[in-house]
PDB file of C-alpha atoms in Angstrom:
ATOM      1  CA  MET R   1     -97.974 103.122  24.140  1.00 51.00           C
ATOM      2  CA  ALA R   2     -97.566 105.416  27.146  1.00 54.00           C
ATOM      3  CA  ASP R   3     -99.122 108.305  25.210  1.00 74.00           C
ATOM      4  CA  TYR R   4    -102.059 106.091  24.203  1.00 78.00           C
ATOM      5  CA  SER R   5    -102.629 105.083  27.835  1.00 85.00           C
ATOM      6  CA  GLU R   6    -102.483 108.718  28.939  1.00 88.00           C
ATOM      7  CA  HIS R   7    -104.972 109.700  26.232  1.00 89.00           C
ATOM      8  CA  LEU R   8    -107.398 107.091  27.577  1.00 93.00           C
ATOM      9  CA  GLY R   9    -107.019 108.580  31.051  1.00 92.00           C
ATOM     10  CA  VAL R  10    -107.717 112.078  29.741  1.00 92.00           C
ATOM     11  CA  ILE R  11    -110.824 110.914  27.857  1.00 93.00           C
ATOM     12  CA  ALA R  12    -112.073 109.052  30.946  1.00 95.00           C
ATOM     13  CA  ALA R  13    -111.657 112.088  33.248  1.00 93.00           C
ATOM     14  CA  LEU R  14    -113.323 114.409  30.734  1.00 91.00           C
ATOM     15  CA  SER R  15    -116.213 111.975  30.286  1.00 94.00           C
ATOM     16  CA  ALA R  16    -116.683 111.676  34.050  1.00 94.00           C
ATOM     17  CA  GLY R  17    -116.864 115.452  34.395  1.00 90.00           C
ATOM     18  CA  MET R  18    -119.399 115.768  31.588  1.00 89.00           C
ATOM     19  CA  ILE R  19    -121.655 113.078  33.076  1.00 92.00           C
ATOM     20  CA  TRP R  20    -121.508 114.740  36.511  1.00 88.00           C
ATOM     21  CA  GLY R  21    -123.000 117.769  34.772  1.00 82.00           C
ATOM     22  CA  PHE R  22    -126.383 115.993  35.020  1.00 84.00           C
ATOM     23  CA  LEU R  23    -126.160 115.537  38.802  1.00 80.00           C
ATOM     24  CA  GLY R  24    -128.180 118.592  39.813  1.00 74.00           C
ATOM     25  CA  LEU R  25    -131.145 117.544  37.671  1.00 79.00           C
ATOM     26  CA  PHE R  26    -131.499 114.246  39.552  1.00 85.00           C
ATOM     27  CA  VAL R  27    -130.969 115.816  42.983  1.00 79.00           C
ATOM     28  CA  ARG R  28    -133.688 118.424  42.547  1.00 77.00           C
ATOM     29  CA  GLU R  29    -136.137 115.866  41.123  1.00 86.00           C
ATOM     30  CA  ALA R  30    -135.470 113.421  43.980  1.00 89.00           C
ATOM     31  CA  ASN R  31    -135.970 116.193  46.541  1.00 84.00           C
ATOM     32  CA  ASP R  32    -139.308 117.114  44.937  1.00 87.00           C
ATOM     33  CA  LEU R  33    -140.376 113.459  45.218  1.00 92.00           C
ATOM     34  CA  GLY R  34    -139.623 113.398  48.939  1.00 92.00           C
ATOM     35  CA  ILE R  35    -136.236 111.643  48.902  1.00 91.00           C
ATOM     36  CA  VAL R  36    -133.856 113.591  51.144  1.00 84.00           C
ATOM     37  CA  PRO R  37    -130.048 113.813  50.592  1.00 79.00           C
ATOM     38  CA  PHE R  38    -129.177 111.159  53.201  1.00 82.00           C
ATOM     39  CA  GLN R  39    -131.587 108.675  51.621  1.00 91.00           C
ATOM     40  CA  LEU R  40    -130.505 109.470  48.072  1.00 88.00           C
ATOM     41  CA  THR R  41    -126.823 109.094  48.931  1.00 86.00           C
ATOM     42  CA  CYS R  42    -127.380 105.778  50.710  1.00 92.00           C
ATOM     43  CA  LEU R  43    -129.571 104.393  47.915  1.00 94.00           C
ATOM     44  CA  ARG R  44    -127.184 105.358  45.129  1.00 92.00           C
ATOM     45  CA  TYR R  45    -124.269 103.652  46.877  1.00 92.00           C
ATOM     46  CA  ILE R  46    -126.330 100.562  47.691  1.00 95.00           C
ATOM     47  CA  ILE R  47    -126.820 100.212  43.942  1.00 95.00           C
ATOM     48  CA  ILE R  48    -123.073 100.535  43.321  1.00 95.00           C
ATOM     49  CA  THR R  49    -122.178  98.091  46.111  1.00 96.00           C
ATOM     50  CA  VAL R  50    -124.544  95.428  44.773  1.00 96.00           C
ATOM     51  CA  ILE R  51    -123.446  95.802  41.145  1.00 96.00           C
ATOM     52  CA  ILE R  52    -119.692  95.962  41.820  1.00 97.00           C
ATOM     53  CA  GLY R  53    -119.938  93.188  44.408  1.00 97.00           C
ATOM     54  CA  ALA R  54    -121.693  90.918  41.919  1.00 97.00           C
ATOM     55  CA  PHE R  55    -119.095  91.802  39.272  1.00 96.00           C
ATOM     56  CA  ILE R  56    -116.220  90.815  41.580  1.00 97.00           C
ATOM     57  CA  LEU R  57    -117.936  87.569  42.604  1.00 97.00           C
ATOM     58  CA  ILE R  58    -118.314  86.577  38.970  1.00 96.00           C
ATOM     59  CA  LYS R  59    -114.975  87.841  37.622  1.00 94.00           C
ATOM     60  CA  ASP R  60    -112.341  87.476  40.351  1.00 95.00           C
ATOM     61  CA  ARG R  61    -113.006  87.079  44.086  1.00 95.00           C
ATOM     62  CA  SER R  62    -109.387  87.929  44.881  1.00 95.00           C
ATOM     63  CA  LEU R  63    -110.328  91.567  44.227  1.00 96.00           C
ATOM     64  CA  PHE R  64    -111.963  91.539  47.665  1.00 96.00           C
ATOM     65  CA  LYS R  65    -108.554  91.090  49.315  1.00 95.00           C
ATOM     66  CA  ILE R  66    -106.881  94.190  50.775  1.00 96.00           C
ATOM     67  CA  ASP R  67    -104.104  94.763  53.301  1.00 95.00           C
ATOM     68  CA  ARG R  68    -104.470  96.769  56.527  1.00 95.00           C
ATOM     69  CA  ARG R  69    -102.914  99.971  55.174  1.00 95.00           C
ATOM     70  CA  THR R  70    -105.209  99.932  52.162  1.00 96.00           C
ATOM     71  CA  ALA R  71    -108.198  99.196  54.398  1.00 96.00           C
ATOM     72  CA  LEU R  72    -107.396 102.338  56.424  1.00 97.00           C
ATOM     73  CA  ILE R  73    -107.075 104.470  53.290  1.00 96.00           C
ATOM     74  CA  LEU R  74    -110.357 103.118  51.924  1.00 96.00           C
ATOM     75  CA  LEU R  75    -112.034 103.823  55.264  1.00 96.00           C
ATOM     76  CA  VAL R  76    -110.941 107.468  55.104  1.00 96.00           C
ATOM     77  CA  MET R  77    -112.054 107.663  51.469  1.00 95.00           C
ATOM     78  CA  GLY R  78    -115.392 106.077  52.303  1.00 94.00           C
ATOM     79  CA  VAL R  79    -116.167 108.284  55.292  1.00 94.00           C
ATOM     80  CA  ILE R  80    -114.722 111.626  54.180  1.00 95.00           C
ATOM     81  CA  GLY R  81    -114.482 111.323  50.411  1.00 92.00           C
ATOM     82  CA  THR R  82    -117.805 109.560  49.904  1.00 91.00           C
ATOM     83  CA  ILE R  83    -120.209 109.995  52.840  1.00 89.00           C
ATOM     84  CA  VAL R  84    -119.348 113.547  53.890  1.00 91.00           C
ATOM     85  CA  ASN R  85    -118.700 114.674  50.297  1.00 89.00           C
ATOM     86  CA  SER R  86    -121.983 113.334  48.919  1.00 83.00           C
ATOM     87  CA  VAL R  87    -124.239 114.436  51.761  1.00 83.00           C
ATOM     88  CA  THR R  88    -122.803 117.959  51.972  1.00 89.00           C
ATOM     89  CA  TYR R  89    -122.893 118.439  48.185  1.00 83.00           C
ATOM     90  CA  LEU R  90    -126.420 117.106  47.706  1.00 77.00           C
ATOM     91  CA  HIS R  91    -127.737 118.999  50.727  1.00 82.00           C
ATOM     92  CA  SER R  92    -126.097 122.230  49.552  1.00 83.00           C
ATOM     93  CA  MET R  93    -128.076 121.919  46.312  1.00 76.00           C
ATOM     94  CA  THR R  94    -131.317 122.146  48.289  1.00 77.00           C
ATOM     95  CA  LEU R  95    -130.200 125.309  50.144  1.00 81.00           C
ATOM     96  CA  ILE R  96    -128.378 127.323  47.485  1.00 78.00           C
ATOM     97  CA  SER R  97    -128.432 127.518  43.700  1.00 71.00           C
ATOM     98  CA  LEU R  98    -127.090 124.629  41.633  1.00 68.00           C
ATOM     99  CA  SER R  99    -124.599 127.031  40.072  1.00 68.00           C
ATOM    100  CA  LEU R 100    -123.191 128.136  43.423  1.00 75.00           C
ATOM    101  CA  SER R 101    -123.015 124.517  44.624  1.00 76.00           C
ATOM    102  CA  SER R 102    -121.072 123.623  41.494  1.00 73.00           C
ATOM    103  CA  VAL R 103    -118.596 126.479  41.959  1.00 77.00           C
ATOM    104  CA  LEU R 104    -117.945 125.524  45.586  1.00 81.00           C
ATOM    105  CA  GLN R 105    -117.465 121.860  44.647  1.00 81.00           C
ATOM    106  CA  TYR R 106    -114.752 122.919  42.235  1.00 80.00           C
ATOM    107  CA  ILE R 107    -112.344 124.135  44.856  1.00 85.00           C
ATOM    108  CA  ALA R 108    -111.434 120.411  44.960  1.00 87.00           C
ATOM    109  CA  PRO R 109    -108.786 120.568  42.185  1.00 88.00           C
ATOM    110  CA  PHE R 110    -106.864 123.222  44.138  1.00 88.00           C
ATOM    111  CA  PHE R 111    -106.609 120.911  47.150  1.00 89.00           C
ATOM    112  CA  VAL R 112    -105.847 117.877  44.970  1.00 92.00           C
ATOM    113  CA  ILE R 113    -102.895 119.666  43.394  1.00 90.00           C
ATOM    114  CA  LEU R 114    -101.626 120.880  46.777  1.00 88.00           C
ATOM    115  CA  LEU R 115    -101.970 117.438  48.407  1.00 89.00           C
ATOM    116  CA  SER R 116    -100.495 115.640  45.402  1.00 92.00           C
ATOM    117  CA  ILE R 117     -97.153 117.410  45.709  1.00 89.00           C
ATOM    118  CA  PRO R 118     -96.128 116.070  49.163  1.00 91.00           C
ATOM    119  CA  ILE R 119     -98.216 112.868  49.203  1.00 92.00           C
ATOM    120  CA  LEU R 120     -98.055 111.608  45.609  1.00 91.00           C
ATOM    121  CA  LYS R 121     -94.813 113.363  44.679  1.00 89.00           C
ATOM    122  CA  GLU R 122     -96.480 114.891  41.642  1.00 90.00           C
ATOM    123  CA  ARG R 123     -94.833 117.986  40.190  1.00 88.00           C
ATOM    124  CA  LEU R 124     -96.463 121.385  40.003  1.00 86.00           C
ATOM    125  CA  THR R 125     -96.202 122.631  36.430  1.00 87.00           C
ATOM    126  CA  ARG R 126     -96.940 126.096  35.138  1.00 88.00           C
ATOM    127  CA  ASN R 127     -99.616 124.749  32.803  1.00 89.00           C
ATOM    128  CA  LYS R 128    -101.332 122.864  35.614  1.00 88.00           C
ATOM    129  CA  ALA R 129    -101.402 125.993  37.804  1.00 90.00           C
ATOM    130  CA  ILE R 130    -102.685 128.178  34.955  1.00 91.00           C
ATOM    131  CA  ALA R 131    -105.296 125.595  33.982  1.00 91.00           C
ATOM    132  CA  VAL R 132    -106.808 125.148  37.456  1.00 90.00           C
ATOM    133  CA  VAL R 133    -107.079 128.907  38.046  1.00 91.00           C
ATOM    134  CA  GLY R 134    -108.404 129.596  34.543  1.00 90.00           C
ATOM    135  CA  ALA R 135    -110.921 126.746  34.702  1.00 86.00           C
ATOM    136  CA  PHE R 136    -112.202 127.873  38.100  1.00 89.00           C
ATOM    137  CA  ILE R 137    -112.741 131.431  36.841  1.00 90.00           C
ATOM    138  CA  GLY R 138    -114.450 129.965  33.782  1.00 85.00           C
ATOM    139  CA  CYS R 139    -116.658 127.880  36.071  1.00 82.00           C
ATOM    140  CA  VAL R 140    -117.698 130.998  37.996  1.00 81.00           C
ATOM    141  CA  LEU R 141    -118.558 132.807  34.746  1.00 83.00           C
ATOM    142  CA  CYS R 142    -120.396 129.787  33.296  1.00 77.00           C
ATOM    143  CA  THR R 143    -122.648 129.370  36.299  1.00 69.00           C
ATOM    144  CA  GLY R 144    -123.513 133.063  36.485  1.00 70.00           C
ATOM    145  CA  VAL R 145    -122.860 133.211  40.229  1.00 67.00           C
ATOM    146  CA  LEU R 146    -121.445 136.736  39.984  1.00 65.00           C
ATOM    147  CA  THR R 147    -124.631 138.134  38.453  1.00 62.00           C
ATOM    148  CA  ASP R 148    -127.273 135.803  39.917  1.00 61.00           C
ATOM    149  CA  ALA R 149    -126.047 133.779  42.861  1.00 52.00           C
ATOM    150  CA  GLY R 150    -129.548 132.816  43.952  1.00 55.00           C
ATOM    151  CA  SER R 151    -129.903 131.869  47.605  1.00 54.00           C
ATOM    152  CA  MET R 152    -126.828 132.851  49.634  1.00 63.00           C
ATOM    153  CA  ASP R 153    -127.639 130.662  52.656  1.00 75.00           C
ATOM    154  CA  LEU R 154    -124.408 130.590  54.662  1.00 82.00           C
ATOM    155  CA  PHE R 155    -124.927 127.021  55.836  1.00 87.00           C
ATOM    156  CA  GLY R 156    -125.457 125.896  52.239  1.00 83.00           C
ATOM    157  CA  ILE R 157    -122.274 127.709  51.163  1.00 83.00           C
ATOM    158  CA  ALA R 158    -120.310 126.039  53.970  1.00 87.00           C
ATOM    159  CA  LEU R 159    -121.635 122.620  52.955  1.00 89.00           C
ATOM    160  CA  GLY R 160    -120.639 123.186  49.313  1.00 86.00           C
ATOM    161  CA  ALA R 161    -117.114 124.206  50.303  1.00 87.00           C
ATOM    162  CA  ILE R 162    -116.724 121.218  52.632  1.00 92.00           C
ATOM    163  CA  SER R 163    -117.863 118.938  49.823  1.00 91.00           C
ATOM    164  CA  GLY R 164    -115.147 120.222  47.519  1.00 89.00           C
ATOM    165  CA  ILE R 165    -112.447 119.670  50.133  1.00 91.00           C
ATOM    166  CA  CYS R 166    -113.724 116.159  50.877  1.00 93.00           C
ATOM    167  CA  PHE R 167    -113.672 115.124  47.221  1.00 91.00           C
ATOM    168  CA  SER R 168    -109.980 115.997  47.067  1.00 93.00           C
ATOM    169  CA  VAL R 169    -109.439 113.393  49.818  1.00 94.00           C
ATOM    170  CA  TYR R 170    -111.207 110.772  47.687  1.00 94.00           C
ATOM    171  CA  THR R 171    -109.133 111.668  44.619  1.00 94.00           C
ATOM    172  CA  VAL R 172    -105.764 111.488  46.373  1.00 95.00           C
ATOM    173  CA  GLY R 173    -106.732 108.306  48.227  1.00 95.00           C
ATOM    174  CA  SER R 174    -107.859 106.589  45.039  1.00 94.00           C
ATOM    175  CA  LYS R 175    -104.581 107.496  43.351  1.00 94.00           C
ATOM    176  CA  ILE R 176    -102.618 105.978  46.245  1.00 95.00           C
ATOM    177  CA  VAL R 177    -104.640 102.749  46.240  1.00 95.00           C
ATOM    178  CA  SER R 178    -104.529 102.334  42.456  1.00 91.00           C
ATOM    179  CA  GLY R 179    -100.782 102.978  42.561  1.00 90.00           C
ATOM    180  CA  ASN R 180    -100.474 100.005  44.913  1.00 92.00           C
ATOM    181  CA  GLY R 181    -101.990  97.744  42.294  1.00 92.00           C
ATOM    182  CA  TYR R 182    -105.633  97.618  43.432  1.00 95.00           C
ATOM    183  CA  SER R 183    -108.355  97.700  40.786  1.00 93.00           C
ATOM    184  CA  VAL R 184    -111.060 100.281  40.220  1.00 93.00           C
ATOM    185  CA  ALA R 185    -113.624  97.642  41.236  1.00 95.00           C
ATOM    186  CA  THR R 186    -111.956  97.138  44.623  1.00 96.00           C
ATOM    187  CA  VAL R 187    -111.883 100.876  45.340  1.00 95.00           C
ATOM    188  CA  LEU R 188    -115.512 101.409  44.336  1.00 95.00           C
ATOM    189  CA  PHE R 189    -116.801  98.353  46.211  1.00 97.00           C
ATOM    190  CA  TYR R 190    -115.266  99.207  49.577  1.00 97.00           C
ATOM    191  CA  THR R 191    -115.863 102.966  49.493  1.00 95.00           C
ATOM    192  CA  SER R 192    -119.491 102.377  48.472  1.00 95.00           C
ATOM    193  CA  LEU R 193    -119.970  99.679  51.121  1.00 96.00           C
ATOM    194  CA  ILE R 194    -118.565 101.984  53.814  1.00 95.00           C
ATOM    195  CA  CYS R 195    -120.916 104.731  52.658  1.00 93.00           C
ATOM    196  CA  CYS R 196    -123.958 102.419  52.836  1.00 92.00           C
ATOM    197  CA  VAL R 197    -123.098 101.091  56.284  1.00 93.00           C
ATOM    198  CA  GLY R 198    -122.304 104.552  57.632  1.00 91.00           C
ATOM    199  CA  LEU R 199    -125.444 106.237  56.317  1.00 89.00           C
ATOM    200  CA  ALA R 200    -128.043 103.477  56.728  1.00 92.00           C
ATOM    201  CA  PRO R 201    -128.820 104.223  60.422  1.00 90.00           C
ATOM    202  CA  PHE R 202    -129.564 107.881  59.569  1.00 84.00           C
ATOM    203  CA  SER R 203    -131.371 107.454  56.243  1.00 89.00           C
ATOM    204  CA  ASP R 204    -134.772 106.025  57.214  1.00 92.00           C
ATOM    205  CA  LEU R 205    -134.462 103.466  54.435  1.00 93.00           C
ATOM    206  CA  PRO R 206    -137.940 101.964  55.043  1.00 94.00           C
ATOM    207  CA  ASP R 207    -139.423 105.360  54.146  1.00 95.00           C
ATOM    208  CA  ALA R 208    -137.155 105.635  51.077  1.00 93.00           C
ATOM    209  CA  PHE R 209    -138.083 102.130  49.890  1.00 94.00           C
ATOM    210  CA  ASP R 210    -141.753 102.963  50.423  1.00 95.00           C
ATOM    211  CA  ILE R 211    -141.407 106.026  48.190  1.00 95.00           C
ATOM    212  CA  ILE R 212    -139.640 104.203  45.342  1.00 94.00           C
ATOM    213  CA  SER R 213    -142.007 101.204  45.592  1.00 94.00           C
ATOM    214  CA  THR R 214    -145.062 103.414  45.129  1.00 94.00           C
ATOM    215  CA  SER R 215    -143.654 105.900  42.619  1.00 94.00           C
ATOM    216  CA  THR R 216    -142.247 104.895  39.260  1.00 94.00           C
ATOM    217  CA  ASP R 217    -140.750 108.359  38.869  1.00 94.00           C
ATOM    218  CA  ALA R 218    -138.902 108.029  42.179  1.00 94.00           C
ATOM    219  CA  LEU R 219    -137.591 104.587  41.210  1.00 94.00           C
ATOM    220  CA  LEU R 220    -136.320 105.861  37.861  1.00 95.00           C
ATOM    221  CA  VAL R 221    -134.665 108.882  39.492  1.00 93.00           C
ATOM    222  CA  VAL R 222    -132.862 106.701  42.052  1.00 94.00           C
ATOM    223  CA  LEU R 223    -131.753 104.187  39.419  1.00 94.00           C
ATOM    224  CA  GLY R 224    -130.590 106.984  37.131  1.00 93.00           C
ATOM    225  CA  MET R 225    -128.738 108.622  40.017  1.00 92.00           C
ATOM    226  CA  GLY R 226    -127.075 105.346  40.963  1.00 93.00           C
ATOM    227  CA  LEU R 227    -126.177 104.049  37.516  1.00 94.00           C
ATOM    228  CA  PHE R 228    -125.783 107.061  35.255  1.00 94.00           C
ATOM    229  CA  VAL R 229    -124.458 109.925  37.405  1.00 92.00           C
ATOM    230  CA  THR R 230    -122.703 107.872  40.113  1.00 92.00           C
ATOM    231  CA  LEU R 231    -121.452 104.452  39.003  1.00 94.00           C
ATOM    232  CA  LEU R 232    -120.494 105.356  35.426  1.00 96.00           C
ATOM    233  CA  PRO R 233    -118.566 108.584  36.154  1.00 95.00           C
ATOM    234  CA  PHE R 234    -116.856 107.101  39.217  1.00 93.00           C
ATOM    235  CA  VAL R 235    -115.674 104.128  37.165  1.00 94.00           C
ATOM    236  CA  LEU R 236    -114.341 106.524  34.540  1.00 95.00           C
ATOM    237  CA  PHE R 237    -112.739 108.881  37.073  1.00 94.00           C
ATOM    238  CA  ASN R 238    -111.077 106.098  39.066  1.00 93.00           C
ATOM    239  CA  TYR R 239    -109.841 104.570  35.808  1.00 94.00           C
ATOM    240  CA  SER R 240    -108.350 107.924  34.775  1.00 95.00           C
ATOM    241  CA  LEU R 241    -106.386 108.000  38.051  1.00 93.00           C
ATOM    242  CA  THR R 242    -104.632 104.781  37.010  1.00 92.00           C
ATOM    243  CA  LYS R 243    -103.433 106.491  33.817  1.00 92.00           C
ATOM    244  CA  ILE R 244    -102.726 110.154  34.618  1.00 92.00           C
ATOM    245  CA  GLU R 245    -101.737 112.364  37.570  1.00 91.00           C
ATOM    246  CA  ALA R 246    -104.387 113.080  40.203  1.00 92.00           C
ATOM    247  CA  GLY R 247    -103.988 116.848  39.780  1.00 90.00           C
ATOM    248  CA  LYS R 248    -104.469 116.620  36.032  1.00 91.00           C
ATOM    249  CA  ALA R 249    -107.483 114.311  36.342  1.00 91.00           C
ATOM    250  CA  SER R 250    -109.063 116.682  38.858  1.00 90.00           C
ATOM    251  CA  VAL R 251    -108.621 119.698  36.560  1.00 89.00           C
ATOM    252  CA  LEU R 252    -110.146 117.761  33.656  1.00 90.00           C
ATOM    253  CA  THR R 253    -113.382 117.271  35.607  1.00 88.00           C
ATOM    254  CA  TYR R 254    -114.007 120.979  35.068  1.00 85.00           C
ATOM    255  CA  ALA R 255    -115.789 119.639  32.006  1.00 83.00           C
ATOM    256  CA  GLU R 256    -118.788 119.309  34.368  1.00 79.00           C
ATOM    257  CA  PRO R 257    -119.826 122.989  34.507  1.00 74.00           C
ATOM    258  CA  LEU R 258    -119.075 123.255  30.798  1.00 75.00           C
ATOM    259  CA  ALA R 259    -121.438 120.344  30.119  1.00 78.00           C
ATOM    260  CA  ALA R 260    -124.054 121.651  32.550  1.00 72.00           C
ATOM    261  CA  THR R 261    -124.143 125.006  30.750  1.00 70.00           C
ATOM    262  CA  ILE R 262    -124.608 123.317  27.374  1.00 74.00           C
ATOM    263  CA  ILE R 263    -127.304 121.006  28.807  1.00 70.00           C
ATOM    264  CA  GLY R 264    -129.157 124.017  30.210  1.00 67.00           C
ATOM    265  CA  LEU R 265    -129.090 125.659  26.786  1.00 71.00           C
ATOM    266  CA  MET R 266    -130.138 122.601  24.744  1.00 73.00           C
ATOM    267  CA  ILE R 267    -132.716 121.040  27.079  1.00 67.00           C
ATOM    268  CA  TYR R 268    -134.146 123.980  29.006  1.00 59.00           C
ATOM    269  CA  GLY R 269    -133.475 126.808  26.593  1.00 64.00           C
ATOM    270  CA  GLU R 270    -131.603 128.766  29.248  1.00 62.00           C
ATOM    271  CA  ALA R 271    -130.173 132.044  28.029  1.00 63.00           C
ATOM    272  CA  VAL R 272    -126.493 132.138  27.095  1.00 67.00           C
ATOM    273  CA  THR R 273    -124.886 135.298  28.405  1.00 75.00           C
ATOM    274  CA  ALA R 274    -121.619 136.880  27.374  1.00 79.00           C
ATOM    275  CA  GLY R 275    -120.210 135.718  30.706  1.00 80.00           C
ATOM    276  CA  SER R 276    -121.167 132.095  30.102  1.00 77.00           C
ATOM    277  CA  VAL R 277    -119.641 132.162  26.623  1.00 81.00           C
ATOM    278  CA  ILE R 278    -116.383 133.578  28.014  1.00 87.00           C
ATOM    279  CA  GLY R 279    -116.517 131.043  30.845  1.00 83.00           C
ATOM    280  CA  MET R 280    -116.964 128.100  28.479  1.00 82.00           C
ATOM    281  CA  ALA R 281    -114.093 129.369  26.362  1.00 87.00           C
ATOM    282  CA  MET R 282    -111.856 129.658  29.454  1.00 89.00           C
ATOM    283  CA  ILE R 283    -112.686 126.126  30.609  1.00 86.00           C
ATOM    284  CA  PHE R 284    -112.105 124.741  27.130  1.00 83.00           C
ATOM    285  CA  ALA R 285    -108.768 126.577  26.921  1.00 89.00           C
ATOM    286  CA  ALA R 286    -107.788 125.303  30.388  1.00 88.00           C
ATOM    287  CA  LEU R 287    -108.516 121.716  29.363  1.00 86.00           C
ATOM    288  CA  ILE R 288    -106.189 122.171  26.395  1.00 86.00           C
ATOM    289  CA  VAL R 289    -103.480 123.858  28.480  1.00 88.00           C
ATOM    290  CA  VAL R 290    -103.407 121.140  31.156  1.00 85.00           C
ATOM    291  CA  ASN R 291    -102.727 118.527  28.463  1.00 81.00           C
ATOM    292  CA  ARG R 292     -99.695 120.332  27.061  1.00 78.00           C
ATOM    293  CA  LYS R 293     -96.317 119.019  28.130  1.00 71.00           C
ATOM    294  CA  GLU R 294     -93.864 121.361  29.821  1.00 64.00           C
ATOM    295  CA  ASN R 295     -91.114 121.528  32.423  1.00 57.00           C
ATOM    296  CA  PRO R 296     -92.126 121.613  36.106  1.00 56.00           C
ATOM    297  CA  VAL R 297     -92.266 124.839  38.116  1.00 56.00           C
ATOM    298  CA  SER R 298     -90.936 123.026  41.191  1.00 51.00           C
ATOM    299  CA  GLU R 299     -89.326 119.708  41.842  1.00 47.00           C
TER     300      GLU R 299
END
């Protein structure tokens, strides 16, 4: 039964990573339609707050209840892991290439593994260490950053790196809260609500609502961003954290650049280079390695 539960967690984390592979498509389209990163972030989390809030009201209102310690953790997750992470990542995509943004975002698993050892008491295994390094190198090769990095705007690079660090805070925080018995719905509702409240004063929402009310394309992009590449993968990722270690779940999200490379090939006919093939193979191998059982490197 334990193995079955762990398998579900692995599938959920992999699925979340693959869905996040579509993120850049929505960000670029929204930017072209005049919706800036602050507005897009606020709108996508308004959608999540409304949907999850309605779900809790209908299913079980006790899911709204949290203690003070959990409230503090959720506040940190909401501000750092959601607001700062989302805004820096989305804004970096408008300043540097999508591939470089993706690579910088994926320094997160390194920090998750490092933080998980003292905070979550997770063990560092040889396979986990090999997998995170191998997957990161594969990510670099997949995105083609080494041969065509695109814009190298230093501010954009800094934003991408900050985003990756911030997401590690969200991952570790979610693992702590879920370990205390709180549901995925509770985590998503409060972190999304905090994000909405924190960003609303800076997002010029009247302008954003004006854009989506007069443009069907803008409305569809925002809804797709909120439902498909935000709510769905976050539900899956938070669920995976209730079943498997945070470090392992974080490594499994390296499925994102793998999926993004395949999407680019199938939808846009982007060329597949030798580097991208090697990169995909390395990520695939890393995903297999991280799921193999072994003795820990350190206790």
